[in-house]
Each structure stands twice: as C-alpha cells, then as structure tokens.
XYZ file of N, CA and C in Angstrom:
615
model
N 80.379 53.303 -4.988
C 79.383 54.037 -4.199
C 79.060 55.390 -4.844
N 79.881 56.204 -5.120
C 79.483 57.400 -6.240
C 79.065 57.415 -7.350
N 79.550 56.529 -8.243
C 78.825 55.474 -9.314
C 77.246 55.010 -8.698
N 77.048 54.905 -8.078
C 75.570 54.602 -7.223
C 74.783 56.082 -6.585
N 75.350 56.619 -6.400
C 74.608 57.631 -5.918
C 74.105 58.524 -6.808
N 75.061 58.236 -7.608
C 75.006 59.479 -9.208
C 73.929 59.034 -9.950
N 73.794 57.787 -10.122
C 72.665 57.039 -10.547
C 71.565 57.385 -10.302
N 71.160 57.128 -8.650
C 70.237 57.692 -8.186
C 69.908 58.922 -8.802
N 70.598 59.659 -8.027
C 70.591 61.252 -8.790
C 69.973 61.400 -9.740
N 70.591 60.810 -11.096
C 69.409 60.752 -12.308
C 68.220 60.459 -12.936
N 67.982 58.767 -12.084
C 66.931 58.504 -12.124
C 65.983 58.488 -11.132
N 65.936 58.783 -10.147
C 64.954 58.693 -8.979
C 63.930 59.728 -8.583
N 62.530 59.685 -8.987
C 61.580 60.792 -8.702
C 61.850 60.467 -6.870
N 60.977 61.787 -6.297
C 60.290 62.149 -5.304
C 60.106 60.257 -4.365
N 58.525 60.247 -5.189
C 58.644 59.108 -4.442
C 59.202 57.806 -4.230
N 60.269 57.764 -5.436
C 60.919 56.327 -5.356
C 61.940 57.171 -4.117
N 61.982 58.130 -3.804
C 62.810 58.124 -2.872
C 62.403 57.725 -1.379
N 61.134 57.618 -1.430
C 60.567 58.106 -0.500
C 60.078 56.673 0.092
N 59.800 56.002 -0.982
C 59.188 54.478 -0.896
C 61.337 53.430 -0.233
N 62.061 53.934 -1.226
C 63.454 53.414 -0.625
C 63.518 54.129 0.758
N 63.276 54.871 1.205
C 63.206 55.175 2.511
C 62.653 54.255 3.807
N 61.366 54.491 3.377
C 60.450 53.581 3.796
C 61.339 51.998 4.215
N 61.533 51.104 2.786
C 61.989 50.239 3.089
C 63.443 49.847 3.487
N 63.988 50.863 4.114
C 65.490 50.759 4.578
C 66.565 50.840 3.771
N 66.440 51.269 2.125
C 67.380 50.772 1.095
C 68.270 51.936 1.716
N 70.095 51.287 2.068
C 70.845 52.366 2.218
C 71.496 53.043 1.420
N 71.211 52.627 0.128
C 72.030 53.722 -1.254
C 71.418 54.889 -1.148
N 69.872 54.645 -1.232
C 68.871 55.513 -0.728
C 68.813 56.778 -0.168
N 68.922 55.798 1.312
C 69.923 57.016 2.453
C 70.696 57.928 2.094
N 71.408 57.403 1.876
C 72.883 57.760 1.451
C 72.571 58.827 0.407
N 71.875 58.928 -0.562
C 71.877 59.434 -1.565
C 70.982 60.667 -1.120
N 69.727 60.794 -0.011
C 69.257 61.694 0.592
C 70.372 62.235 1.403
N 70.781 62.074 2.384
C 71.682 62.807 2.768
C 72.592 63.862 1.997
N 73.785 62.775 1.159
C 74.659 63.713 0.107
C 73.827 64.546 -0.571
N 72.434 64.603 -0.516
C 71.630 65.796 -1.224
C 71.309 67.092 -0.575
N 70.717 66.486 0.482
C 70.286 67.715 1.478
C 71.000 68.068 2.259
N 72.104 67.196 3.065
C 72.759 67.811 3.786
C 73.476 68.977 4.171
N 74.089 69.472 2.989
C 74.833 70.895 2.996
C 73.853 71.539 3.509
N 72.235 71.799 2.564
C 71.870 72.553 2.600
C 71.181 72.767 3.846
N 70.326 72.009 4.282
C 70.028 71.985 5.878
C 71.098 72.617 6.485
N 72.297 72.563 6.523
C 73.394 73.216 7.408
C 73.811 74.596 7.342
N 73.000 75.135 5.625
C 73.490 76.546 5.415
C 72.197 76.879 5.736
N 70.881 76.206 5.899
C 69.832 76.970 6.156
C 69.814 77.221 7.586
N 70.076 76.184 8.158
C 70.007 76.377 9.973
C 70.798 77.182 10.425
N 71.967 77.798 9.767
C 73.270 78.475 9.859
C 72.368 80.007 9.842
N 71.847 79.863 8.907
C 70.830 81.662 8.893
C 70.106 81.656 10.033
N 69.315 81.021 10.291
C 68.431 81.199 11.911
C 69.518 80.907 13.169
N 70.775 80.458 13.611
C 71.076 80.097 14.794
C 72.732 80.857 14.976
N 73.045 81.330 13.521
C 74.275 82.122 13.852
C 75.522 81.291 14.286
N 75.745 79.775 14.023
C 76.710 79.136 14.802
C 77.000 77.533 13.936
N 77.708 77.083 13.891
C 78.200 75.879 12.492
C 78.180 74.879 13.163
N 78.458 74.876 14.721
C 78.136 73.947 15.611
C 76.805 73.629 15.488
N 76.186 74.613 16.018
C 74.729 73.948 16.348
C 74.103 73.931 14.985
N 74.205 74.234 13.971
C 73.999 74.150 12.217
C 73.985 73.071 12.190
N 74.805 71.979 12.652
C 75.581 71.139 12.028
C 74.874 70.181 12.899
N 74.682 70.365 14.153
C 73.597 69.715 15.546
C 72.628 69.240 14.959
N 71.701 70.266 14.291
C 70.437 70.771 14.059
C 69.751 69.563 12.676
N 71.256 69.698 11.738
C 71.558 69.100 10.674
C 71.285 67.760 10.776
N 71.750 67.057 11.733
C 71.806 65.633 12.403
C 70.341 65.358 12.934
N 69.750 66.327 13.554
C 68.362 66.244 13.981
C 67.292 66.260 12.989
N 67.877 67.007 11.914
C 67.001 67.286 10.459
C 66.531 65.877 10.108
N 67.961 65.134 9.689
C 68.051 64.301 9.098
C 67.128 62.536 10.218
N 67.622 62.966 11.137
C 66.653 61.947 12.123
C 65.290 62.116 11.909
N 65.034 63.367 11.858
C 63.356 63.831 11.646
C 62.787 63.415 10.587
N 63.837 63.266 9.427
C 63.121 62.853 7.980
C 62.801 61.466 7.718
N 63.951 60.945 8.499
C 63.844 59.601 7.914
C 63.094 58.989 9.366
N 62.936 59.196 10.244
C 61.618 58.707 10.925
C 60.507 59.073 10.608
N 60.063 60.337 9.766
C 58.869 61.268 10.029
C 58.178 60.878 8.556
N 59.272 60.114 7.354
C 58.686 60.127 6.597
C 57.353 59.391 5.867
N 56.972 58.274 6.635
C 55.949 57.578 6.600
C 54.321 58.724 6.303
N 54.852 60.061 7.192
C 54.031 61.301 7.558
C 53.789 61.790 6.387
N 54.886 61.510 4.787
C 55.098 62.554 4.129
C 53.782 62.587 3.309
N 53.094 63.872 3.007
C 52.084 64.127 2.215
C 52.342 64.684 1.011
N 52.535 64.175 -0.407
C 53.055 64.647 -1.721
C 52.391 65.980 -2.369
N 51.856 66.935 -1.502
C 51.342 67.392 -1.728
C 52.320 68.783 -2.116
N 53.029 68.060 -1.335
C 54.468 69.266 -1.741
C 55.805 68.638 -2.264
N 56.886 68.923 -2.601
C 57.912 68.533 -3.321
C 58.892 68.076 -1.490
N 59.326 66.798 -2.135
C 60.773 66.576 -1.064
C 61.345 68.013 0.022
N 61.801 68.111 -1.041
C 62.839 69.251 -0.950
C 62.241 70.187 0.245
N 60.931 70.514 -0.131
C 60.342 71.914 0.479
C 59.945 71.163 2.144
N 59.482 69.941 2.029
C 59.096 69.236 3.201
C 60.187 69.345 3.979
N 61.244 68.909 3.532
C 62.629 69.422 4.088
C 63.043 70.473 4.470
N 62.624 71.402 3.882
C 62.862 72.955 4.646
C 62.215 73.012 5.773
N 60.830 72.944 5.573
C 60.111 73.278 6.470
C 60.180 72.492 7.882
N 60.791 71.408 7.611
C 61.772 70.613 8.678
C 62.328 71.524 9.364
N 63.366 71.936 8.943
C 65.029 72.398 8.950
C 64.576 73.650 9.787
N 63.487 74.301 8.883
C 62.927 75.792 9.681
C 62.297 75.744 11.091
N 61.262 74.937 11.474
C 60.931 74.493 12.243
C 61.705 74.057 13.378
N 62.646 73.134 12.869
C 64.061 73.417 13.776
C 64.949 73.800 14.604
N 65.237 74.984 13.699
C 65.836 75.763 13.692
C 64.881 76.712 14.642
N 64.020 77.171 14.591
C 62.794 78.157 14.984
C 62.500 77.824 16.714
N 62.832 76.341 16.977
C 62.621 76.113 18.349
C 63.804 75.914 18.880
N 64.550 75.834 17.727
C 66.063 75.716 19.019
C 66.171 77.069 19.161
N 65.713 78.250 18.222
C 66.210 79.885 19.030
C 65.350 79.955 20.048
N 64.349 79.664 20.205
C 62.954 79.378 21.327
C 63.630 79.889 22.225
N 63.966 78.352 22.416
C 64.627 77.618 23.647
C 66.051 78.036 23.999
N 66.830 78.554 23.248
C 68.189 79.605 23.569
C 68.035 81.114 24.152
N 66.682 81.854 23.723
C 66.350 82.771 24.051
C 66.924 83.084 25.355
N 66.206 82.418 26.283
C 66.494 82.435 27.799
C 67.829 82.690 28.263
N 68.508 81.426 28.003
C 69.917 81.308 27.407
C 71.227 82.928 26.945
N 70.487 83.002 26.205
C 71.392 84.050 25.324
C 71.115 85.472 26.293
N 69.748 85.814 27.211
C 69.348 87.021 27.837
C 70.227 86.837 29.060
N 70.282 85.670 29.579
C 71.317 85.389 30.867
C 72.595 86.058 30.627
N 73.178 85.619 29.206
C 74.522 85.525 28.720
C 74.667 86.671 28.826
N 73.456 87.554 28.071
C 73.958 89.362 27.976
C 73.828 89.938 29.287
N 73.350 89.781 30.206
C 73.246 90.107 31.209
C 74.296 89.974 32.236
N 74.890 89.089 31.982
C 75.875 88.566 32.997
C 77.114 89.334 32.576
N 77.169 89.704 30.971
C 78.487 90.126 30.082
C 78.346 91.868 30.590
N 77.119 92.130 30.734
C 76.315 93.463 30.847
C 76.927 94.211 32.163
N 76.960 93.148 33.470
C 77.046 93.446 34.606
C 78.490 93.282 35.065
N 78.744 92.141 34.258
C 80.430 91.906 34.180
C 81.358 93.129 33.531
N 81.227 94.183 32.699
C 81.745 95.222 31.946
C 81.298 96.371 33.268
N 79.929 96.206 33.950
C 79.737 97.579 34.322
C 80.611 97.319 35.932
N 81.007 96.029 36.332
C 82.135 96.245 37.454
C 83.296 96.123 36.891
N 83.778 96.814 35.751
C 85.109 96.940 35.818
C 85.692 96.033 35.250
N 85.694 94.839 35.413
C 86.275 93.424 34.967
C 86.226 93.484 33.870
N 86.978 93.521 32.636
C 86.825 93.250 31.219
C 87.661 91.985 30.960
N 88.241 91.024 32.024
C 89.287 90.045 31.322
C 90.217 90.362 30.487
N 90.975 89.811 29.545
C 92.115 90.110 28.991
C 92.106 91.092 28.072
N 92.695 92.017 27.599
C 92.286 92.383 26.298
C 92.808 92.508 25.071
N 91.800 92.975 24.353
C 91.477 92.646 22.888
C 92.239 93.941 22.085
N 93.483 93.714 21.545
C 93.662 94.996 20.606
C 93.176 95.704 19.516
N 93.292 96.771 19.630
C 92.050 97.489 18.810
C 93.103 97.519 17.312
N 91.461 97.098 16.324
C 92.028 96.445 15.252
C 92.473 97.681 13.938
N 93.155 97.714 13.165
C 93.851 98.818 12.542
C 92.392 99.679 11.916
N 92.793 101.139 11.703
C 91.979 101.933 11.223
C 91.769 101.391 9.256
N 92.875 101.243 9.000
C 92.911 100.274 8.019
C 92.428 98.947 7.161
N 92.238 97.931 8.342
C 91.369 96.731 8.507
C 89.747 96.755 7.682
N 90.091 96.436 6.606
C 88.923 96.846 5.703
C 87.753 95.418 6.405
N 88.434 94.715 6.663
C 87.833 93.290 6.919
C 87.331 93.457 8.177
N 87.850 93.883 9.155
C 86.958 94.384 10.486
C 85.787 95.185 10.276
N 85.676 96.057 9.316
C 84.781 97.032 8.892
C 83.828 95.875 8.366
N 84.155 95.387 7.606
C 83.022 94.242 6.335
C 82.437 93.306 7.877
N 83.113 92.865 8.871
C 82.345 91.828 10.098
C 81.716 92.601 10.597
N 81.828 94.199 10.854
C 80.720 94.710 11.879
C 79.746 95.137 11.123
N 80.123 95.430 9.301
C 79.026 95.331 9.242
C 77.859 94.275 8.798
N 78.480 93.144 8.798
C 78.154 91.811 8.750
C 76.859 91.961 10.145
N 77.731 92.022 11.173
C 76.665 91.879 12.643
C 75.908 92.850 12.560
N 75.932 93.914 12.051
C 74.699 94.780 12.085
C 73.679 94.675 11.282
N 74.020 93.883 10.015
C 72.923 93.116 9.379
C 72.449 92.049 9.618
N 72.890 91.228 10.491
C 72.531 89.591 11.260
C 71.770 90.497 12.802
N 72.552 91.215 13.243
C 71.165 92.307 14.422
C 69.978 92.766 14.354
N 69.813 93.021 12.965
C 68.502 93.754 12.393
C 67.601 92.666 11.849
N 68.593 91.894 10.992
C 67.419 90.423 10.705
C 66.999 90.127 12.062
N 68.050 89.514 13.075
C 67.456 88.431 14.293
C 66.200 89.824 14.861
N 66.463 90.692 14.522
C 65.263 91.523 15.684
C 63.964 91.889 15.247
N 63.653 91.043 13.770
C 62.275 91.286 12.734
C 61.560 90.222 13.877
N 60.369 90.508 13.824
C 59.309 89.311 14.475
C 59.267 87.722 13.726
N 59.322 86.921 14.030
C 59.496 85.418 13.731
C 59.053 85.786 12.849
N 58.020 85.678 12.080
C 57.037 85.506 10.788
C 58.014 86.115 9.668
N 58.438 87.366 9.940
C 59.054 88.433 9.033
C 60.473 87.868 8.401
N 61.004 87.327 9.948
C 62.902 86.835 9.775
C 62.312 85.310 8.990
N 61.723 84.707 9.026
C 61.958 83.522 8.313
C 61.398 83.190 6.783
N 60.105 83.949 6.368
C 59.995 84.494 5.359
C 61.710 85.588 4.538
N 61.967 86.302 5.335
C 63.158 87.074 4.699
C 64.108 85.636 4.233
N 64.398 85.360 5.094
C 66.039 84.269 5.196
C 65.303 83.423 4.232
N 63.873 83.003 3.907
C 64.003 81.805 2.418
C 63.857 82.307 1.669
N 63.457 84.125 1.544
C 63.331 84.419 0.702
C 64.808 84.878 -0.377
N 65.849 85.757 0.748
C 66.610 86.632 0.210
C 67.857 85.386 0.050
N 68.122 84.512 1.226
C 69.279 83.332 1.700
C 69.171 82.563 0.883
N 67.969 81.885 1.013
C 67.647 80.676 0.367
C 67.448 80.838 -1.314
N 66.348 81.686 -1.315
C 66.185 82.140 -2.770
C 64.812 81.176 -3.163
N 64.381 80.710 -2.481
C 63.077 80.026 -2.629
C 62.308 81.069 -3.452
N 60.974 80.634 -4.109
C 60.160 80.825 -4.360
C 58.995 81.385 -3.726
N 57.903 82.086 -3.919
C 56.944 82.770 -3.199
C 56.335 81.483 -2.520
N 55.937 80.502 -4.048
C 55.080 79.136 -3.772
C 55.617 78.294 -2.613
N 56.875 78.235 -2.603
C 58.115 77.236 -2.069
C 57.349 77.623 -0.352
N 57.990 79.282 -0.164
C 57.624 79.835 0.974
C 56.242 79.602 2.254
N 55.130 79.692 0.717
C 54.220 79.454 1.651
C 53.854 77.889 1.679
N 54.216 76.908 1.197
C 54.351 75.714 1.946
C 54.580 75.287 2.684
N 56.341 75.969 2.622
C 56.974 75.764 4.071
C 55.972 76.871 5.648
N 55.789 77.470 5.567
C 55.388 78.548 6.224
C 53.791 78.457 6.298
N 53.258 77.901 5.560
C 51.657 77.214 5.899
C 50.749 78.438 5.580
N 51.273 79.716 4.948
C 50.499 80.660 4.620
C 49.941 81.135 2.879
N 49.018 81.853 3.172
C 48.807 82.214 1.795
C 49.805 83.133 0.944
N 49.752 83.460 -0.128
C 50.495 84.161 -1.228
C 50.231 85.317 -0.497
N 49.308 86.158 -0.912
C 49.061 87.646 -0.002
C 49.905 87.702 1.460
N 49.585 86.553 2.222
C 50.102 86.657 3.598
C 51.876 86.783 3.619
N 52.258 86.053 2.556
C 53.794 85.995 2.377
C 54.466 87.036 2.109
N 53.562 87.462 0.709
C 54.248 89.146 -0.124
C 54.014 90.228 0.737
N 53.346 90.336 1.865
C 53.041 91.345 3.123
C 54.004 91.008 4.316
N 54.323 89.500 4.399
C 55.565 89.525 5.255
C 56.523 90.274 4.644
N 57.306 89.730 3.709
C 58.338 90.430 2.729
C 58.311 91.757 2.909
N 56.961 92.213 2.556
C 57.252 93.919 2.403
C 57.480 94.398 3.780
N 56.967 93.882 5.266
C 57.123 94.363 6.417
C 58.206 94.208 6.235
N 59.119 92.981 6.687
C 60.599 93.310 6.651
C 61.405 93.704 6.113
N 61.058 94.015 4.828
C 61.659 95.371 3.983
C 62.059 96.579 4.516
N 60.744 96.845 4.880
C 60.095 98.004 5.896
C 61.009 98.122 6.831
N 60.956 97.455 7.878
C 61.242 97.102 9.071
C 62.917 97.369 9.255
N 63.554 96.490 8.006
C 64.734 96.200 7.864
C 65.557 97.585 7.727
N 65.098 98.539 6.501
C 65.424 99.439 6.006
C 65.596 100.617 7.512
N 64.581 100.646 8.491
C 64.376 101.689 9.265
C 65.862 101.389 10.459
N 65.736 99.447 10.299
C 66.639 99.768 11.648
C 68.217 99.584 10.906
N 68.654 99.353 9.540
C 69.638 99.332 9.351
C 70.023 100.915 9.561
N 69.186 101.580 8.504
C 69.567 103.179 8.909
C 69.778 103.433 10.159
N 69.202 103.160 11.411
C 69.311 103.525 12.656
C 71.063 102.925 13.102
N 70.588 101.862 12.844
C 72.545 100.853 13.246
C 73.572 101.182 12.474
N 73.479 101.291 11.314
C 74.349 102.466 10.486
C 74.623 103.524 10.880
N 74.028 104.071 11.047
C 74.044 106.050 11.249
C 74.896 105.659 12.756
N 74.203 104.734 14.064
C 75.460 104.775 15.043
C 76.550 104.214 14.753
N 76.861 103.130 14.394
C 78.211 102.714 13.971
C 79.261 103.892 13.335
N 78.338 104.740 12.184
C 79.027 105.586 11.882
C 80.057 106.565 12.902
N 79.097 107.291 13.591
C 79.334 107.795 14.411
C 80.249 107.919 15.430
N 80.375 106.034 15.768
C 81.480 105.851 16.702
C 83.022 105.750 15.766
N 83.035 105.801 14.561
C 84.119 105.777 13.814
C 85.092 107.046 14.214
C-alpha cells in the first residue's frame, strides 16, 4: 500500500486524480487524503484555535471534496480548491461558534464578578519562561482573531500558510490589488493592537 501510494505520488497529474476520484478508485482516495490531510488540519487549526474541531473540520473537508468534486473547475490547481474548501469551513464554523463563545464569556464574566472562581490555579513561577512565550502566544492569536474576516484570512494564508499572492486570490475570489491592500490593513491593524496588548501585559508584570 505505500509502495502504491508513492507511485501515485510520482506519477499522477491534477486530473488523473480527479478522474480516479470520480470513478471510486480507492488507492486514489487514499492517496488524496495521505496528501492533504495534515494540511487541512494545520490550516483549520489557524482559524478555530482547537485540534478537536481541526480535526472535525478535517473529516468534513475531506467529505466535501470527494462529493463536491464532480464541481471541480481546473481553472485552479487541486491543492488551492482545497484550501479554499478548508477556509470556507473553517470561516462558518467560527460563524456559527460566535454566539457560542459570547455566552461562554459572559457566563465566565458574571461567574468571576460573584465571587465564585472554582478551584484554583497556582500562580506560575516568575521564572517560567514558557508561561511568558503562551501569553504571548494568546496575545498574538487575540489580535489576529479580532482583524475583520477579509484581513484574518488573507493574513493566516498568507503569513501560516505561506501561499502565494496568486494562490490567495483564488482561494479568496479577489483581485491582486484587493489582496496586497488586505495584507497591508492587517499589517496596519495588527501592529496598532499588538502594541496596545503588549504595552498592557507589560504592565501587569
């Protein structure tokens, strides 16, 4: 079976993949999956913050492709059709968590301001270089999630992924100009509120 897949691997354009799809071949399968899979899981992992639902999302990717592909228009490469899957995805499952996640803070919000904190959490050494590197991990995953849709998902294929300008606006259905003006907003954008989340974090040190 790896002997077979590897094969594939070497010889198989775009559409012989696409045509073995079509007709049920499961080396095929098989050989799409072991390709894309990781990556669908590290891309959905940038928009949803969680390995569970990455990994959910991943499973849904992969349902989407291989039903959807009859749809596929060669007008773009595999690969990128696949992102723009994965993004899309990914993009409505935060939708639809939104709601979700405002309850959560709210409830955590109102739960802290009566007093109740549940068990607690010891405060981690002044030392703890690695506690320092996670918060400031979340203060850079705070500032991405809070760019406007257009901005955060352009950033994450741009800076995460490492895609291409071209790649981008395929997936993203926009022009070149429209892309390199996302980019620079969240540059923009990014730069003003890290300084802002920085400078407090500092502070509380």
């Amino acid at each position: 079976m790896i002997f077979n897949l590897f094969f594939y691997s070497l010889l198989m354009t775009d559409q012989e993949i696409i045509t073995g799809i079509r007709n049920n071949d499961k080396p095929v399968i098989q050989f799409l999956v072991s390709k894309y899979h990781k990556q669908v899981i590290k891309t959905a992992f940038h928009f949803v913050h969680d390995m569970d639902d990455a990994e959910d999302l991943a499973q849904d990717v992969c349902i989407e492709v291989l039903e959807s592909i009859g749809h596929f228009k060669s007008t773009s490469s595999l690969s990128t059709w696949i992102y723009k899957v994965t993004v899309n995805k990914s993009l409505n499952f935060v939708r639809k968590n939104k709601r979700k996640q405002l309850a959560k803070q709210f409830e955590t919000f109102f739960h802290k301001a009566d007093g109740n904190t549940g068990s607690t959490i010891s405060e981690p050494s002044v030392t703890d270089n690695s506690y320092d590197d996670n918060e400031r991990k979340q203060i850079l995953d705070k500032a991405i999630n809070s760019l406007p849709e257009n901005q955060k998902t352009a950033f994450i294929l741009s800076k995460y992924e490492e895609l291409s300008y071209r790649e981008i606006t395929e997936i993203m259905n926009l022009s070149l100009p429209s892309v390199e003006s996302l980019l620079q907003r969240a540059k923009q954008n990014l730069q003003k509120k890290l300084i802002a989340q920085f400078s407090e974090y500092s502070n509380k040190k």
